[in-house]
Short mmCIF file of C-alpha atoms in Angstrom, two decimals:
data_model
loop_
_atom_site.label_atom_id
_atom_site.label_comp_id
_atom_site.label_asym_id
_atom_site.label_seq_id
_atom_site.Cartn_x
_atom_site.Cartn_y
_atom_site.Cartn_z
CA UNK A 1 231.81 79.07 116.33
CA UNK A 2 231.72 79.50 120.10
CA UNK A 3 228.40 79.47 121.88
CA UNK A 4 227.36 81.84 124.63
CA UNK A 5 230.16 82.00 127.17
CA UNK A 6 229.76 83.06 130.77
CA UNK A 7 232.37 83.74 133.40
CA UNK A 8 233.13 82.76 136.01
CA UNK A 9 231.48 79.34 136.12
CA UNK A 10 231.34 79.26 139.90
CA UNK A 11 231.66 81.98 142.49
CA UNK A 12 231.39 82.21 146.27
CA UNK A 13 230.70 85.58 147.87
CA UNK A 14 229.91 86.84 151.35
CA UNK A 15 226.70 88.64 152.29
CA UNK A 16 226.96 92.36 151.63
CA UNK A 17 229.57 92.04 148.90
CA UNK A 18 228.95 92.84 145.27
CA UNK A 19 229.48 90.63 142.25
CA UNK A 20 229.98 91.08 138.51
CA UNK A 21 229.03 88.32 136.12
CA UNK A 22 230.04 88.37 132.47
CA UNK A 23 228.50 87.11 129.27
CA UNK A 24 229.84 86.96 125.73
CA UNK A 25 227.09 86.38 123.16
CA UNK A 26 227.36 84.32 120.02
CA UNK A 27 229.21 86.25 117.35
CA UNK A 28 226.78 88.49 115.49
CA UNK A 29 224.12 88.42 118.19
CA UNK A 30 223.09 91.86 119.39
CA UNK A 31 220.72 90.98 122.21
CA UNK A 32 221.51 89.57 125.64
CA UNK A 33 219.05 88.54 128.33
CA UNK A 34 219.80 87.62 131.92
CA UNK A 35 217.90 85.08 134.01
CA UNK A 36 218.15 83.91 137.61
CA UNK A 37 217.50 80.24 138.32
CA UNK A 38 217.10 79.28 141.96
CA UNK A 39 217.60 75.58 142.66
CA UNK A 40 214.43 73.63 141.96
CA UNK A 41 212.76 76.38 139.94
CA UNK A 42 212.60 77.65 136.41
CA UNK A 43 214.67 80.64 135.30
CA UNK A 44 213.29 84.12 136.06
CA UNK A 45 213.80 87.05 133.71
CA UNK A 46 216.04 89.84 135.03
CA UNK A 47 217.02 92.02 132.04
CA UNK A 48 217.06 92.20 128.29
CA UNK A 49 219.52 94.36 126.36
CA UNK A 50 219.47 95.02 122.65
CA UNK A 51 221.91 97.23 120.79
CA UNK A 52 223.41 98.34 124.11
CA UNK A 53 220.12 99.63 125.50
CA UNK A 54 218.01 98.14 128.27
CA UNK A 55 214.80 96.94 126.66
CA UNK A 56 213.15 95.19 129.57
CA UNK A 57 213.49 94.50 133.25
CA UNK A 58 211.97 91.83 135.44
CA UNK A 59 210.76 92.09 139.01
CA UNK A 60 214.15 92.43 140.69
CA UNK A 61 215.36 95.06 143.17
CA UNK A 62 217.63 97.94 142.19
CA UNK A 63 220.58 96.02 143.62
CA UNK A 64 220.58 94.27 140.25
CA UNK A 65 221.96 96.21 137.32
CA UNK A 66 223.43 95.37 133.96
CA UNK A 67 224.98 96.89 130.91
CA UNK A 68 225.89 95.92 127.37
CA UNK A 69 229.13 96.97 125.75
CA UNK A 70 229.83 98.06 122.14
CA UNK A 71 231.01 94.52 121.35
CA UNK A 72 227.61 93.28 122.65
CA UNK A 73 229.08 91.47 125.64
CA UNK A 74 227.26 92.14 128.89
CA UNK A 75 227.79 92.37 132.62
CA UNK A 76 225.31 91.70 135.40
CA UNK A 77 226.07 93.42 138.68
CA UNK A 78 224.51 92.61 142.02
CA UNK A 79 225.20 94.80 145.05
CA UNK A 80 224.71 94.12 148.75
CA UNK A 81 224.40 90.38 148.21
CA UNK A 82 221.85 88.44 150.19
CA UNK A 83 221.76 84.72 150.89
CA UNK A 84 218.70 84.53 148.62
CA UNK A 85 220.76 85.71 145.67
CA UNK A 86 222.40 82.29 145.57
CA UNK A 87 221.38 80.88 142.21
CA UNK A 88 222.47 79.94 138.71
CA UNK A 89 222.64 83.10 136.59
CA UNK A 90 221.98 82.43 132.93
CA UNK A 91 222.70 84.57 129.93
CA UNK A 92 220.91 84.10 126.62
CA UNK A 93 221.90 85.73 123.36
CA UNK A 94 219.89 86.23 120.20
CA UNK A 95 220.29 88.08 116.95
CA UNK A 96 217.44 90.52 117.42
CA UNK A 97 215.91 89.75 120.80
CA UNK A 98 213.59 86.99 119.59
CA UNK A 99 213.51 84.21 122.15
CA UNK A 100 212.89 81.52 119.53
CA UNK A 101 216.37 82.34 118.29
CA UNK A 102 217.96 82.55 121.72
CA UNK A 103 220.78 80.36 122.96
CA UNK A 104 221.64 80.01 126.63
CA UNK A 105 225.06 79.85 128.18
CA UNK A 106 225.96 77.32 130.86
CA UNK A 107 225.48 79.87 133.58
CA UNK A 108 227.38 81.16 136.58
CA UNK A 109 226.68 79.38 139.86
CA UNK A 110 226.73 82.07 142.59
CA UNK A 111 226.78 80.99 146.22
CA UNK A 112 226.36 83.65 148.90
CA UNK A 113 227.48 82.65 152.38
CA UNK B 1 227.36 67.98 137.23
CA UNK B 2 225.10 69.94 139.47
CA UNK B 3 221.45 69.03 139.82
CA UNK B 4 219.07 71.51 138.22
CA UNK B 5 216.15 70.76 140.48
CA UNK B 6 216.01 68.54 143.51
CA UNK B 7 212.29 68.62 144.23
CA UNK B 8 210.73 68.77 140.80
CA UNK B 9 207.86 66.55 139.67
CA UNK B 10 209.39 63.45 138.14
CA UNK B 11 208.25 61.37 135.22
CA UNK B 12 209.81 57.92 134.90
CA UNK B 13 209.59 56.29 131.50
CA UNK B 14 211.04 53.09 130.11
CA UNK B 15 213.40 53.36 127.19
CA UNK B 16 211.48 53.12 123.95
CA UNK B 17 208.17 54.28 125.42
CA UNK B 18 206.58 57.62 124.66
CA UNK B 19 206.78 60.46 127.20
CA UNK B 20 204.22 63.17 127.79
CA UNK B 21 205.19 66.21 129.83
CA UNK B 22 202.49 68.70 130.75
CA UNK B 23 202.56 72.37 131.55
CA UNK B 24 199.99 74.96 132.55
CA UNK B 25 200.54 78.59 131.64
CA UNK B 26 198.92 81.75 132.94
CA UNK B 27 199.14 84.61 130.46
CA UNK B 28 196.63 84.76 127.62
CA UNK B 29 198.77 87.43 125.93
CA UNK B 30 201.66 85.06 125.25
CA UNK B 31 202.42 85.00 121.54
CA UNK B 32 204.41 81.79 121.51
CA UNK B 33 205.58 79.01 123.75
CA UNK B 34 208.89 77.18 123.91
CA UNK B 35 209.96 73.88 125.41
CA UNK B 36 213.47 73.66 126.82
CA UNK B 37 215.59 70.75 127.97
CA UNK B 38 218.08 71.36 130.76
CA UNK B 39 220.72 68.80 131.60
CA UNK B 40 222.66 68.91 134.83
CA UNK B 41 225.28 71.66 134.80
CA UNK B 42 224.05 73.19 131.56
CA UNK B 43 221.83 76.01 130.44
CA UNK B 44 218.40 75.41 128.90
CA UNK B 45 218.47 74.03 125.36
CA UNK B 46 215.73 74.91 122.85
CA UNK B 47 213.64 71.91 121.77
CA UNK B 48 210.60 73.22 119.92
CA UNK B 49 208.30 76.21 119.87
CA UNK B 50 204.69 76.83 118.91
CA UNK B 51 202.91 80.04 118.05
CA UNK B 52 199.76 80.90 119.93
CA UNK B 53 197.66 80.62 116.74
CA UNK B 54 198.59 76.96 116.33
CA UNK B 55 197.45 73.92 118.28
CA UNK B 56 200.04 71.37 117.21
CA UNK B 57 203.58 71.33 115.92
CA UNK B 58 205.86 68.41 115.22
CA UNK B 59 209.61 68.16 115.23
CA UNK B 60 212.00 65.27 115.17
CA UNK B 61 210.62 62.79 117.74
CA UNK B 62 208.81 65.61 119.54
CA UNK B 63 205.30 67.03 119.28
CA UNK B 64 203.93 70.03 121.12
CA UNK B 65 200.21 70.46 121.70
CA UNK B 66 198.64 73.74 122.74
CA UNK B 67 195.17 74.04 124.26
CA UNK B 68 194.43 77.73 124.74
CA UNK B 69 190.99 77.07 126.19
CA UNK B 70 192.44 75.55 129.32
CA UNK B 71 195.88 77.19 129.01
CA UNK B 72 197.67 73.89 128.73
CA UNK B 73 200.75 72.83 126.84
CA UNK B 74 202.22 69.36 126.42
CA UNK B 75 205.41 67.93 125.01
CA UNK B 76 205.36 64.42 123.61
CA UNK B 77 208.63 62.59 123.08
CA UNK B 78 208.45 59.49 120.94
CA UNK B 79 210.63 56.44 121.58
CA UNK B 80 212.27 57.98 124.64
CA UNK B 81 216.02 57.42 124.88
CA UNK B 82 218.42 57.58 127.86
CA UNK B 83 219.81 60.82 126.42
CA UNK B 84 216.40 62.39 126.92
CA UNK B 85 216.86 62.27 130.70
CA UNK B 86 216.84 65.89 131.86
CA UNK B 87 214.61 68.58 133.33
CA UNK B 88 212.06 69.97 130.87
CA UNK B 89 210.63 73.47 131.10
CA UNK B 90 207.86 75.14 129.19
CA UNK B 91 208.18 78.88 128.75
CA UNK B 92 205.75 81.48 127.50
CA UNK B 93 207.04 84.42 125.55
CA UNK B 94 205.57 87.79 126.38
CA UNK B 95 206.33 90.94 124.43
CA UNK B 96 206.27 94.04 126.61
CA UNK B 97 206.58 96.52 123.78
CA UNK B 98 210.33 96.89 123.85
CA UNK B 99 211.39 93.53 125.27
CA UNK B 100 210.65 89.88 124.82
CA UNK B 101 210.75 87.97 128.06
CA UNK B 102 210.29 84.33 128.84
CA UNK B 103 208.28 83.17 131.83
CA UNK B 104 209.27 79.62 132.72
CA UNK B 105 207.20 76.94 134.37
CA UNK B 106 208.48 74.96 137.33
CA UNK B 107 209.87 72.09 135.29
CA UNK B 108 209.52 68.31 135.14
CA UNK B 109 212.35 65.85 135.57
CA UNK B 110 212.28 63.05 133.03
CA UNK B 111 214.01 59.83 134.08
CA UNK B 112 214.49 57.17 131.42
CA UNK B 113 214.90 53.68 132.76
CA UNK B 114 216.54 50.87 130.82
#
């Protein structure tokens, strides 16, 4: 069984552009959470989706948005990129949204230049 | 692989010794705590969790201690092996009513020397 898969693995964007990051959860998992990990720090919660609905949002500006599709995969969108958005973006999937059951993907390394 | 954290506190331990990694948390409302291991170029990997109504939990070669009085958490790794080298994060789980979110600590890099 495949784990959580994220694409792309690496991405370079220019300031002001927008980006879409993708996550496929483990088969059967209905919840996806997104985290941002800046180099040298722990991950920070961005969003949690469960059954295609947003269940929680962290302290991030409206430039960050996400959605979950009927097949439970998810996209994270970031508009008007800033240099400070450079980070590793992690996706975690779980069956019901319980973090003790969550598995993380390898992340997408976004570099904004 | 890419380095997870360049300026994290570092704990150097000799192979075979025991390791103790400490973590302070802030939210008294956390219902459980999780320790993660993150190797270079990978996402965090679940190690062990502990509910807030417990003070100790043991796994295979790992023990987590929780002291709610001083809001302190520790991870003990017995007989540390080279494969244990990684960055370790504690995380507190907070339920906001509709969501469960993890708040991570800053992390500790564990270096195992031969």
